[in-house]
Amino acid sequence: MDKLVIEGGAPLKGRVRVSGSKNAALPILLAALLPDGEVTLENVPDLRDIKTTYRLLELLGCQVENGAGVVRVTAGKDLQPEAPYELVRTMRASVLCLGPLLARLGRATVALPGGGAIGARPVDLHLRGLEKMGASFVMEHGNIKGKCKRLKGAQINFDFPTVGGTENLLMAAATAKGETVLENAAREPEIIDLANFLVACGARIEGQGTSVIRIQGVDRLSPCRYRIMPDRIEAGTYLVAGAITGGNLMIEDCPLEALDAVATKLIQMGVRIEEKKDGVQVSRKGRLQAVDVTTQPFPGFPTDMQAQVMALLCTAEGSAVIRETIFENRFMHVLELVRLGADIKLSGQSAVVRGVDRLVGAPVMASDLRASASLVLAGLAAKGTTEVRRIYHLDRGYEHMERKLSAVGARIRRERDES
């Protein structure tokens, strides 16, 4: 198991390029189950979750060729309908193969990540939508077993704008018979990217990026070549990295329009963000000012940036309240930031952050993907040495982060964790 060792206090200067989007690439890779033939995807990031998806596709009977960010996926005639627990438990996004498998094969067996009852899990919204399209499901030994004849178009109104549910139903509806209307659909840019990929394959989709998406089912989809969008959460993380170190970074391939809510908060804090021809420049003068943050579905402030901005607020002047409205238990990074000298008090789904003059390095433990990013950011600003352990979480969603940061002046290295 590896760890990152960071000697804090170095302002970041130079250029950093944003990789392809993990959250767009995962559903698009699974949507490659739908066309009959070779799909070519460009700008695919080199990440732990992406590699897990390759293994899942191969287990399902696809051929996968990967090289230098270009991936070729061929879904032939011998597809298998089962996604086993051994892979699903490591990556909840594996449930997104449910819609494509039902659409392509008329049957699917997908393990639940926890191997138990669905209850109030968000996957329940996926199943209800697919049932409206003609699928039926049973629970058996911790697996969701679904079957159908050809799926049929339906009117589906989500209880809340679920990203995974919108993606699963979007893929299922692409080749369903008739029209499917998704109401209260999620609006994230990654859903637009998935829809645009399906359209490039011949799907008929309107309204992606709005709360109402209409899909006219087609008989078949054809292979295409498609470039994955840049990762807006990685880009947002590097915006914070430039700000928290008092540096001057040029971020290339930065999808600033998709980061409007984040950029707005950073600017309110005193961060300078300038859009230029060759990227987005981030810098700051003086100490930043605290601002309140509430996570919301897109186009609101993304929950995936909450932990990173909390790290930044730890160094700002004044107090701020962060309200987490999307996920429970998304404050697991708080106690680790406190180990670095942060002043944070939790109250239910809110955190009160009081800025301190200086964070101080210490050993810390990552609990999830975005928490690990927040600890790296805090370590970059802290006085002394910070060791971030369990960085396999980080490797799930950030492509070679320590290399990118080292190239712009961070004193950061990866070591084997012998503890």
GROMACS .gro file of C-alpha atoms in nm:
model
  419
    1MET     CA    1   0.000   0.000   0.000
    2ASP     CA    2   0.133   0.346  -0.093
    3LYS     CA    3   0.128   0.683   0.078
    4LEU     CA    4   0.203   1.039  -0.029
    5VAL     CA    5   0.465   1.241   0.161
    6ILE     CA    6   0.423   1.617   0.124
    7GLU     CA    7   0.656   1.894   0.238
    8GLY     CA    8   0.413   2.185   0.248
    9GLY     CA    9   0.454   2.555   0.186
   10ALA     CA   10   0.561   2.563  -0.181
   11PRO     CA   11   0.346   2.784  -0.409
   12LEU     CA   12   0.244   2.598  -0.726
   13LYS     CA   13   0.351   2.762  -1.051
   14GLY     CA   14   0.331   2.641  -1.409
   15ARG     CA   15   0.088   2.445  -1.622
   16VAL     CA   16  -0.121   2.139  -1.538
   17ARG     CA   17  -0.344   1.953  -1.783
   18VAL     CA   18  -0.680   1.810  -1.681
   19SER     CA   19  -0.736   1.445  -1.770
   20GLY     CA   20  -1.050   1.290  -1.916
   21SER     CA   21  -1.351   1.268  -1.688
   22LYS     CA   22  -1.382   0.958  -1.472
   23ASN     CA   23  -1.752   1.017  -1.414
   24ALA     CA   24  -1.815   1.049  -1.788
   25ALA     CA   25  -1.584   0.767  -1.897
   26LEU     CA   26  -1.739   0.503  -1.668
   27PRO     CA   27  -2.095   0.513  -1.810
   28ILE     CA   28  -1.969   0.566  -2.165
   29LEU     CA   29  -1.749   0.255  -2.139
   30LEU     CA   30  -2.051   0.056  -2.022
   31ALA     CA   31  -2.266   0.210  -2.297
   32ALA     CA   32  -2.016   0.055  -2.540
   33LEU     CA   33  -2.205  -0.272  -2.467
   34LEU     CA   34  -2.488  -0.144  -2.689
   35PRO     CA   35  -2.335  -0.106  -3.039
   36ASP     CA   36  -2.240  -0.418  -3.232
   37GLY     CA   37  -1.876  -0.358  -3.327
   38GLU     CA   38  -1.567  -0.165  -3.220
   39VAL     CA   39  -1.616   0.160  -3.027
   40THR     CA   40  -1.311   0.390  -3.001
   41LEU     CA   41  -1.289   0.626  -2.705
   42GLU     CA   42  -1.028   0.901  -2.669
   43ASN     CA   43  -0.910   1.093  -2.362
   44VAL     CA   44  -0.986   0.801  -2.127
   45PRO     CA   45  -0.805   0.855  -1.795
   46ASP     CA   46  -0.565   0.601  -1.646
   47LEU     CA   47  -0.744   0.534  -1.318
   48ARG     CA   48  -0.814   0.246  -1.081
   49ASP     CA   49  -1.192   0.262  -1.144
   50ILE     CA   50  -1.140   0.269  -1.520
   51LYS     CA   51  -0.921  -0.042  -1.503
   52THR     CA   52  -1.189  -0.213  -1.295
   53THR     CA   53  -1.439  -0.127  -1.570
   54TYR     CA   54  -1.211  -0.285  -1.831
   55ARG     CA   55  -1.209  -0.607  -1.627
   56LEU     CA   56  -1.587  -0.596  -1.595
   57LEU     CA   57  -1.630  -0.548  -1.971
   58GLU     CA   58  -1.397  -0.840  -2.040
   59LEU     CA   59  -1.591  -1.061  -1.797
   60LEU     CA   60  -1.908  -0.964  -1.982
   61GLY     CA   61  -1.749  -1.086  -2.307
   62CYS     CA   62  -1.608  -0.768  -2.463
   63GLN     CA   63  -1.266  -0.723  -2.618
   64VAL     CA   64  -1.085  -0.425  -2.466
   65GLU     CA   65  -0.768  -0.269  -2.608
   66ASN     CA   66  -0.610   0.018  -2.418
   67GLY     CA   67  -0.317   0.240  -2.508
   68ALA     CA   68  -0.215   0.602  -2.444
   69GLY     CA   69  -0.561   0.720  -2.347
   70VAL     CA   70  -0.732   0.556  -2.648
   71VAL     CA   71  -0.954   0.257  -2.569
   72ARG     CA   72  -1.124   0.022  -2.815
   73VAL     CA   73  -1.418  -0.182  -2.690
   74THR     CA   74  -1.581  -0.451  -2.903
   75ALA     CA   75  -1.903  -0.606  -2.781
   76GLY     CA   76  -1.944  -0.917  -2.994
   77LYS     CA   77  -2.208  -1.186  -3.018
   78ASP     CA   78  -2.102  -1.380  -2.707
   79LEU     CA   79  -2.187  -1.128  -2.436
   80GLN     CA   80  -2.254  -1.262  -2.087
   81PRO     CA   81  -2.522  -1.111  -1.859
   82GLU     CA   82  -2.354  -1.132  -1.516
   83ALA     CA   83  -2.156  -0.868  -1.323
   84PRO     CA   84  -2.006  -1.051  -1.022
   85TYR     CA   85  -1.977  -0.923  -0.666
   86GLU     CA   86  -1.596  -0.938  -0.673
   87LEU     CA   87  -1.591  -0.641  -0.911
   88VAL     CA   88  -1.913  -0.463  -0.816
   89ARG     CA   89  -1.811  -0.435  -0.449
   90THR     CA   90  -1.504  -0.229  -0.547
   91MET     CA   91  -1.695   0.015  -0.767
   92ARG     CA   92  -2.061   0.102  -0.719
   93ALA     CA   93  -2.079   0.242  -1.074
   94SER     CA   94  -2.078  -0.120  -1.196
   95VAL     CA   95  -2.457  -0.119  -1.152
   96LEU     CA   96  -2.465   0.097  -1.467
   97CYS     CA   97  -2.424  -0.217  -1.677
   98LEU     CA   98  -2.780  -0.316  -1.580
   99GLY     CA   99  -2.957  -0.099  -1.839
  100PRO     CA  100  -2.726  -0.183  -2.132
  101LEU     CA  101  -2.737  -0.559  -2.057
  102LEU     CA  102  -3.117  -0.566  -2.040
  103ALA     CA  103  -3.137  -0.365  -2.362
  104ARG     CA  104  -2.885  -0.583  -2.546
  105LEU     CA  105  -2.953  -0.931  -2.403
  106GLY     CA  106  -3.292  -0.912  -2.234
  107ARG     CA  107  -3.142  -1.037  -1.908
  108ALA     CA  108  -2.888  -0.923  -1.650
  109THR     CA  109  -2.753  -1.037  -1.314
  110VAL     CA  110  -2.574  -0.764  -1.119
  111ALA     CA  111  -2.449  -0.804  -0.764
  112LEU     CA  112  -2.551  -0.545  -0.507
  113PRO     CA  113  -2.244  -0.369  -0.364
  114GLY     CA  114  -2.351  -0.467  -0.011
  115GLY     CA  115  -2.488  -0.807  -0.113
  116GLY     CA  116  -2.815  -0.746   0.073
  117ALA     CA  117  -3.158  -0.590   0.046
  118ILE     CA  118  -3.203  -0.276  -0.159
  119GLY     CA  119  -3.410  -0.082   0.094
  120ALA     CA  120  -3.365   0.289   0.043
  121ARG     CA  121  -3.057   0.254  -0.175
  122PRO     CA  122  -3.055   0.485  -0.479
  123VAL     CA  123  -3.038   0.176  -0.706
  124ASP     CA  124  -3.405   0.128  -0.623
  125LEU     CA  125  -3.481   0.424  -0.854
  126HIS     CA  126  -3.297   0.247  -1.138
  127LEU     CA  127  -3.510  -0.065  -1.093
  128ARG     CA  128  -3.841   0.119  -1.072
  129GLY     CA  129  -3.766   0.298  -1.398
  130LEU     CA  130  -3.664  -0.024  -1.573
  131GLU     CA  131  -3.979  -0.196  -1.445
  132LYS     CA  132  -4.186   0.076  -1.611
  133MET     CA  133  -4.004  -0.013  -1.934
  134GLY     CA  134  -4.107  -0.378  -1.904
  135ALA     CA  135  -3.829  -0.539  -1.701
  136SER     CA  136  -3.893  -0.760  -1.397
  137PHE     CA  137  -3.651  -0.822  -1.110
  138VAL     CA  138  -3.594  -1.066  -0.829
  139MET     CA  139  -3.337  -1.061  -0.550
  140GLU     CA  140  -3.138  -1.382  -0.523
  141HIS     CA  141  -2.828  -1.443  -0.308
  142GLY     CA  142  -2.736  -1.074  -0.303
  143ASN     CA  143  -2.785  -1.032  -0.679
  144ILE     CA  144  -3.032  -0.827  -0.881
  145LYS     CA  145  -3.164  -1.062  -1.151
  146GLY     CA  146  -3.353  -0.886  -1.428
  147LYS     CA  147  -3.520  -1.002  -1.747
  148CYS     CA  148  -3.737  -0.854  -2.020
  149LYS     CA  149  -3.839  -0.885  -2.378
  150ARG     CA  150  -3.752  -0.575  -2.579
  151LEU     CA  151  -3.775  -0.279  -2.344
  152LYS     CA  152  -4.059  -0.035  -2.414
  153GLY     CA  153  -4.064   0.341  -2.388
  154ALA     CA  154  -4.218   0.486  -2.073
  155GLN     CA  155  -4.279   0.807  -1.879
  156ILE     CA  156  -4.042   0.803  -1.581
  157ASN     CA  157  -4.042   1.067  -1.308
  158PHE     CA  158  -3.751   1.038  -1.067
  159ASP     CA  159  -3.814   1.112  -0.699
  160PHE     CA  160  -3.493   1.315  -0.704
  161PRO     CA  161  -3.241   1.386  -0.982
  162THR     CA  162  -3.029   1.072  -0.952
  163VAL     CA  163  -2.718   1.076  -1.172
  164GLY     CA  164  -2.676   0.697  -1.192
  165GLY     CA  165  -3.048   0.640  -1.244
  166THR     CA  166  -3.060   0.895  -1.526
  167GLU     CA  167  -2.758   0.730  -1.691
  168ASN     CA  168  -2.891   0.375  -1.659
  169LEU     CA  169  -3.234   0.466  -1.798
  170LEU     CA  170  -3.081   0.677  -2.075
  171MET     CA  171  -2.877   0.379  -2.196
  172ALA     CA  172  -3.170   0.139  -2.162
  173ALA     CA  173  -3.403   0.370  -2.355
  174ALA     CA  174  -3.169   0.424  -2.649
  175THR     CA  175  -3.285   0.101  -2.818
  176ALA     CA  176  -3.623   0.059  -2.647
  177LYS     CA  177  -3.939   0.050  -2.854
  178GLY     CA  178  -4.105   0.391  -2.866
  179GLU     CA  179  -4.047   0.709  -2.669
  180THR     CA  180  -3.907   0.733  -2.317
  181VAL     CA  181  -3.937   1.057  -2.120
  182LEU     CA  182  -3.716   1.105  -1.813
  183GLU     CA  183  -3.857   1.375  -1.586
  184ASN     CA  184  -3.668   1.531  -1.296
  185ALA     CA  185  -3.357   1.393  -1.466
  186ALA     CA  186  -3.010   1.481  -1.341
  187ARG     CA  187  -2.844   1.761  -1.540
  188GLU     CA  188  -2.473   1.696  -1.482
  189PRO     CA  189  -2.231   1.759  -1.771
  190GLU     CA  190  -2.130   1.392  -1.760
  191ILE     CA  191  -2.488   1.297  -1.852
  192ILE     CA  192  -2.468   1.532  -2.149
  193ASP     CA  193  -2.144   1.358  -2.250
  194LEU     CA  194  -2.308   1.014  -2.226
  195ALA     CA  195  -2.605   1.132  -2.431
  196ASN     CA  196  -2.375   1.284  -2.692
  197PHE     CA  197  -2.187   0.954  -2.718
  198LEU     CA  198  -2.512   0.764  -2.769
  199VAL     CA  199  -2.620   1.018  -3.033
  200ALA     CA  200  -2.285   0.964  -3.210
  201CYS     CA  201  -2.381   0.593  -3.218
  202GLY     CA  202  -2.717   0.675  -3.379
  203ALA     CA  203  -2.945   0.730  -3.076
  204ARG     CA  204  -3.218   0.996  -3.089
  205ILE     CA  205  -3.202   1.203  -2.771
  206GLU     CA  206  -3.321   1.554  -2.687
  207GLY     CA  207  -3.308   1.760  -2.370
  208GLN     CA  208  -2.983   1.630  -2.218
  209GLY     CA  209  -2.865   1.891  -1.969
  210THR     CA  210  -3.223   1.979  -1.874
  211SER     CA  211  -3.459   1.815  -1.627
  212VAL     CA  212  -3.664   1.652  -1.907
  213ILE     CA  213  -3.488   1.414  -2.150
  214ARG     CA  214  -3.673   1.257  -2.442
  215ILE     CA  215  -3.540   0.943  -2.611
  216GLN     CA  216  -3.686   0.796  -2.928
  217GLY     CA  217  -3.574   0.434  -2.931
  218VAL     CA  218  -3.393   0.303  -3.240
  219ASP     CA  219  -3.353  -0.056  -3.356
  220ARG     CA  220  -2.975  -0.063  -3.326
  221LEU     CA  221  -2.673   0.151  -3.245
  222SER     CA  222  -2.356   0.165  -3.453
  223PRO     CA  223  -1.993   0.197  -3.340
  224CYS     CA  224  -1.833   0.542  -3.333
  225ARG     CA  225  -1.520   0.730  -3.230
  226TYR     CA  226  -1.575   0.967  -2.938
  227ARG     CA  227  -1.362   1.191  -2.713
  228ILE     CA  228  -1.440   1.196  -2.338
  229MET     CA  229  -1.489   1.540  -2.180
  230PRO     CA  230  -1.230   1.681  -1.936
  231ASP     CA  231  -1.279   1.601  -1.568
  232ARG     CA  232  -1.446   1.900  -1.402
  233ILE     CA  233  -1.380   1.771  -1.049
  234GLU     CA  234  -1.009   1.724  -1.118
  235ALA     CA  235  -1.005   2.073  -1.271
  236GLY     CA  236  -1.180   2.214  -0.962
  237THR     CA  237  -0.928   2.040  -0.738
  238TYR     CA  238  -0.639   2.209  -0.921
  239LEU     CA  239  -0.815   2.545  -0.897
  240VAL     CA  240  -0.815   2.494  -0.521
  241ALA     CA  241  -0.451   2.375  -0.529
  242GLY     CA  242  -0.343   2.700  -0.692
  243ALA     CA  243  -0.543   2.904  -0.442
  244ILE     CA  244  -0.447   2.718  -0.123
  245THR     CA  245  -0.072   2.745  -0.197
  246GLY     CA  246  -0.082   3.108  -0.309
  247GLY     CA  247   0.051   2.998  -0.644
  248ASN     CA  248  -0.006   3.088  -1.007
  249LEU     CA  249  -0.134   2.794  -1.212
  250MET     CA  250  -0.246   2.766  -1.574
  251ILE     CA  251  -0.495   2.481  -1.597
  252GLU     CA  252  -0.524   2.339  -1.948
  253ASP     CA  253  -0.842   2.168  -2.073
  254CYS     CA  254  -1.034   2.322  -1.783
  255PRO     CA  255  -1.413   2.299  -1.839
  256LEU     CA  256  -1.484   2.628  -1.661
  257GLU     CA  257  -1.847   2.649  -1.773
  258ALA     CA  258  -1.917   2.318  -1.596
  259LEU     CA  259  -1.750   2.458  -1.282
  260ASP     CA  260  -1.950   2.779  -1.255
  261ALA     CA  261  -2.077   2.716  -0.900
  262VAL     CA  262  -1.725   2.630  -0.778
  263ALA     CA  263  -1.560   2.923  -0.957
  264THR     CA  264  -1.822   3.161  -0.817
  265LYS     CA  265  -1.744   3.056  -0.457
  266LEU     CA  266  -1.369   3.078  -0.513
  267ILE     CA  267  -1.399   3.427  -0.661
  268GLN     CA  268  -1.613   3.533  -0.364
  269MET     CA  269  -1.329   3.414  -0.140
  270GLY     CA  270  -1.080   3.631  -0.327
  271VAL     CA  271  -0.931   3.382  -0.572
  272ARG     CA  272  -0.844   3.527  -0.910
  273ILE     CA  273  -0.968   3.309  -1.197
  274GLU     CA  274  -0.902   3.423  -1.554
  275GLU     CA  275  -1.009   3.240  -1.868
  276LYS     CA  276  -0.744   3.262  -2.141
  277LYS     CA  277  -0.690   3.110  -2.483
  278ASP     CA  278  -0.468   2.829  -2.358
  279GLY     CA  279  -0.644   2.756  -2.030
  280VAL     CA  280  -0.768   2.899  -1.702
  281GLN     CA  281  -0.526   3.087  -1.477
  282VAL     CA  282  -0.572   3.074  -1.100
  283SER     CA  283  -0.390   3.292  -0.848
  284ARG     CA  284  -0.452   3.493  -0.533
  285LYS     CA  285  -0.325   3.796  -0.346
  286GLY     CA  286  -0.342   3.803   0.030
  287ARG     CA  287  -0.551   3.590   0.261
  288LEU     CA  288  -0.884   3.456   0.139
  289GLN     CA  289  -1.221   3.531   0.302
  290ALA     CA  290  -1.459   3.264   0.431
  291VAL     CA  291  -1.788   3.198   0.247
  292ASP     CA  292  -2.074   2.957   0.318
  293VAL     CA  293  -2.121   2.656   0.088
  294THR     CA  294  -2.423   2.429   0.035
  295THR     CA  295  -2.393   2.124  -0.190
  296GLN     CA  296  -2.673   2.080  -0.445
  297PRO     CA  297  -2.744   1.884  -0.763
  298PHE     CA  298  -2.600   2.040  -1.078
  299PRO     CA  299  -2.589   2.331  -1.158
  300GLY     CA  300  -2.545   2.386  -0.783
  301PHE     CA  301  -2.222   2.338  -0.589
  302PRO     CA  302  -2.106   1.976  -0.644
  303THR     CA  303  -2.076   1.743  -0.347
  304ASP     CA  304  -1.758   1.607  -0.510
  305MET     CA  305  -1.589   1.945  -0.443
  306GLN     CA  306  -1.708   1.987  -0.083
  307ALA     CA  307  -1.402   1.830   0.083
  308GLN     CA  308  -1.152   2.023  -0.131
  309VAL     CA  309  -1.316   2.359  -0.064
  310MET     CA  310  -1.333   2.273   0.308
  311ALA     CA  311  -0.954   2.239   0.303
  312LEU     CA  312  -0.931   2.585   0.144
  313LEU     CA  313  -1.170   2.735   0.399
  314CYS     CA  314  -0.947   2.602   0.677
  315THR     CA  315  -0.689   2.862   0.569
  316ALA     CA  316  -0.931   3.151   0.503
  317GLU     CA  317  -1.008   3.443   0.733
  318GLY     CA  318  -1.336   3.415   0.927
  319SER     CA  319  -1.595   3.139   0.972
  320ALA     CA  320  -1.799   2.947   0.715
  321VAL     CA  321  -2.078   2.692   0.726
  322ILE     CA  322  -2.068   2.398   0.485
  323ARG     CA  323  -2.399   2.214   0.441
  324GLU     CA  324  -2.395   1.871   0.278
  325THR     CA  325  -2.736   1.792   0.126
  326ILE     CA  326  -2.648   1.514  -0.120
  327PHE     CA  327  -2.475   1.233   0.072
  328GLU     CA  328  -2.474   1.123   0.432
  329ASN     CA  329  -2.137   1.055   0.596
  330ARG     CA  330  -1.953   1.291   0.360
  331PHE     CA  331  -1.763   1.459   0.644
  332MET     CA  332  -1.524   1.174   0.720
  333HIS     CA  333  -1.229   1.396   0.624
  334VAL     CA  334  -1.307   1.644   0.903
  335LEU     CA  335  -1.123   1.461   1.182
  336GLU     CA  336  -0.818   1.420   0.960
  337LEU     CA  337  -0.815   1.793   0.873
  338VAL     CA  338  -0.836   1.864   1.247
  339ARG     CA  339  -0.518   1.655   1.288
  340LEU     CA  340  -0.353   1.911   1.059
  341GLY     CA  341  -0.462   2.196   1.287
  342ALA     CA  342  -0.798   2.285   1.131
  343ASP     CA  343  -1.078   2.427   1.349
  344ILE     CA  344  -1.398   2.247   1.240
  345LYS     CA  345  -1.711   2.164   1.436
  346LEU     CA  346  -1.972   1.921   1.307
  347SER     CA  347  -2.345   1.948   1.363
  348GLY     CA  348  -2.552   1.691   1.173
  349GLN     CA  349  -2.509   1.755   0.802
  350SER     CA  350  -2.333   2.088   0.857
  351ALA     CA  351  -1.975   2.181   0.942
  352VAL     CA  352  -1.858   2.514   1.085
  353VAL     CA  353  -1.507   2.593   0.962
  354ARG     CA  354  -1.304   2.865   1.133
  355GLY     CA  355  -0.991   2.964   0.948
  356VAL     CA  356  -0.654   2.921   1.117
  357ASP     CA  357  -0.331   3.107   1.054
  358ARG     CA  358  -0.147   2.794   0.944
  359LEU     CA  359  -0.207   2.424   0.906
  360VAL     CA  360   0.066   2.195   1.042
  361GLY     CA  361   0.177   1.868   0.884
  362ALA     CA  362   0.086   1.533   1.040
  363PRO     CA  363   0.011   1.172   0.938
  364VAL     CA  364  -0.348   1.145   0.808
  365MET     CA  365  -0.567   0.870   0.667
  366ALA     CA  366  -0.780   0.899   0.352
  367SER     CA  367  -1.134   0.761   0.384
  368ASP     CA  368  -1.265   0.810   0.029
  369LEU     CA  369  -1.175   0.962  -0.307
  370ARG     CA  370  -1.255   1.329  -0.247
  371ALA     CA  371  -1.147   1.315   0.116
  372SER     CA  372  -0.803   1.204   0.000
  373ALA     CA  373  -0.783   1.502  -0.238
  374SER     CA  374  -0.871   1.742   0.044
  375LEU     CA  375  -0.592   1.599   0.261
  376VAL     CA  376  -0.338   1.640  -0.020
  377LEU     CA  377  -0.449   2.001  -0.069
  378ALA     CA  378  -0.422   2.072   0.303
  379GLY     CA  379  -0.079   1.910   0.308
  380LEU     CA  380   0.038   2.136   0.026
  381ALA     CA  381  -0.044   2.439   0.243
  382ALA     CA  382   0.068   2.299   0.579
  383LYS     CA  383   0.394   2.376   0.758
  384GLY     CA  384   0.615   2.070   0.774
  385THR     CA  385   0.556   1.714   0.657
  386THR     CA  386   0.218   1.554   0.587
  387GLU     CA  387   0.180   1.185   0.513
  388VAL     CA  388  -0.146   1.085   0.341
  389ARG     CA  389  -0.213   0.713   0.377
  390ARG     CA  390  -0.456   0.483   0.194
  391ILE     CA  391  -0.410   0.676  -0.130
  392TYR     CA  392  -0.561   0.391  -0.328
  393HIS     CA  393  -0.874   0.603  -0.283
  394LEU     CA  394  -0.699   0.888  -0.465
  395ASP     CA  395  -0.592   0.659  -0.749
  396ARG     CA  396  -0.959   0.581  -0.817
  397GLY     CA  397  -1.022   0.931  -0.950
  398TYR     CA  398  -0.703   1.133  -1.005
  399GLU     CA  399  -0.462   1.042  -1.282
  400HIS     CA  400  -0.101   1.059  -1.158
  401MET     CA  401  -0.178   1.345  -0.918
  402GLU     CA  402   0.162   1.348  -0.749
  403ARG     CA  403   0.338   1.370  -1.088
  404LYS     CA  404   0.122   1.661  -1.200
  405LEU     CA  405   0.170   1.846  -0.873
  406SER     CA  406   0.544   1.780  -0.862
  407ALA     CA  407   0.578   1.925  -1.214
  408VAL     CA  408   0.437   2.260  -1.091
  409GLY     CA  409   0.655   2.290  -0.781
  410ALA     CA  410   0.495   2.072  -0.512
  411ARG     CA  411   0.733   1.884  -0.284
  412ILE     CA  412   0.544   1.558  -0.299
  413ARG     CA  413   0.646   1.196  -0.346
  414ARG     CA  414   0.488   0.852  -0.340
  415GLU     CA  415   0.634   0.598  -0.100
  416ARG     CA  416   0.553   0.247   0.011
  417ASP     CA  417   0.363   0.257   0.338
  418GLU     CA  418   0.524   0.001   0.567
  419SER     CA  419   0.313   0.090   0.872
   0.00000   0.00000   0.00000
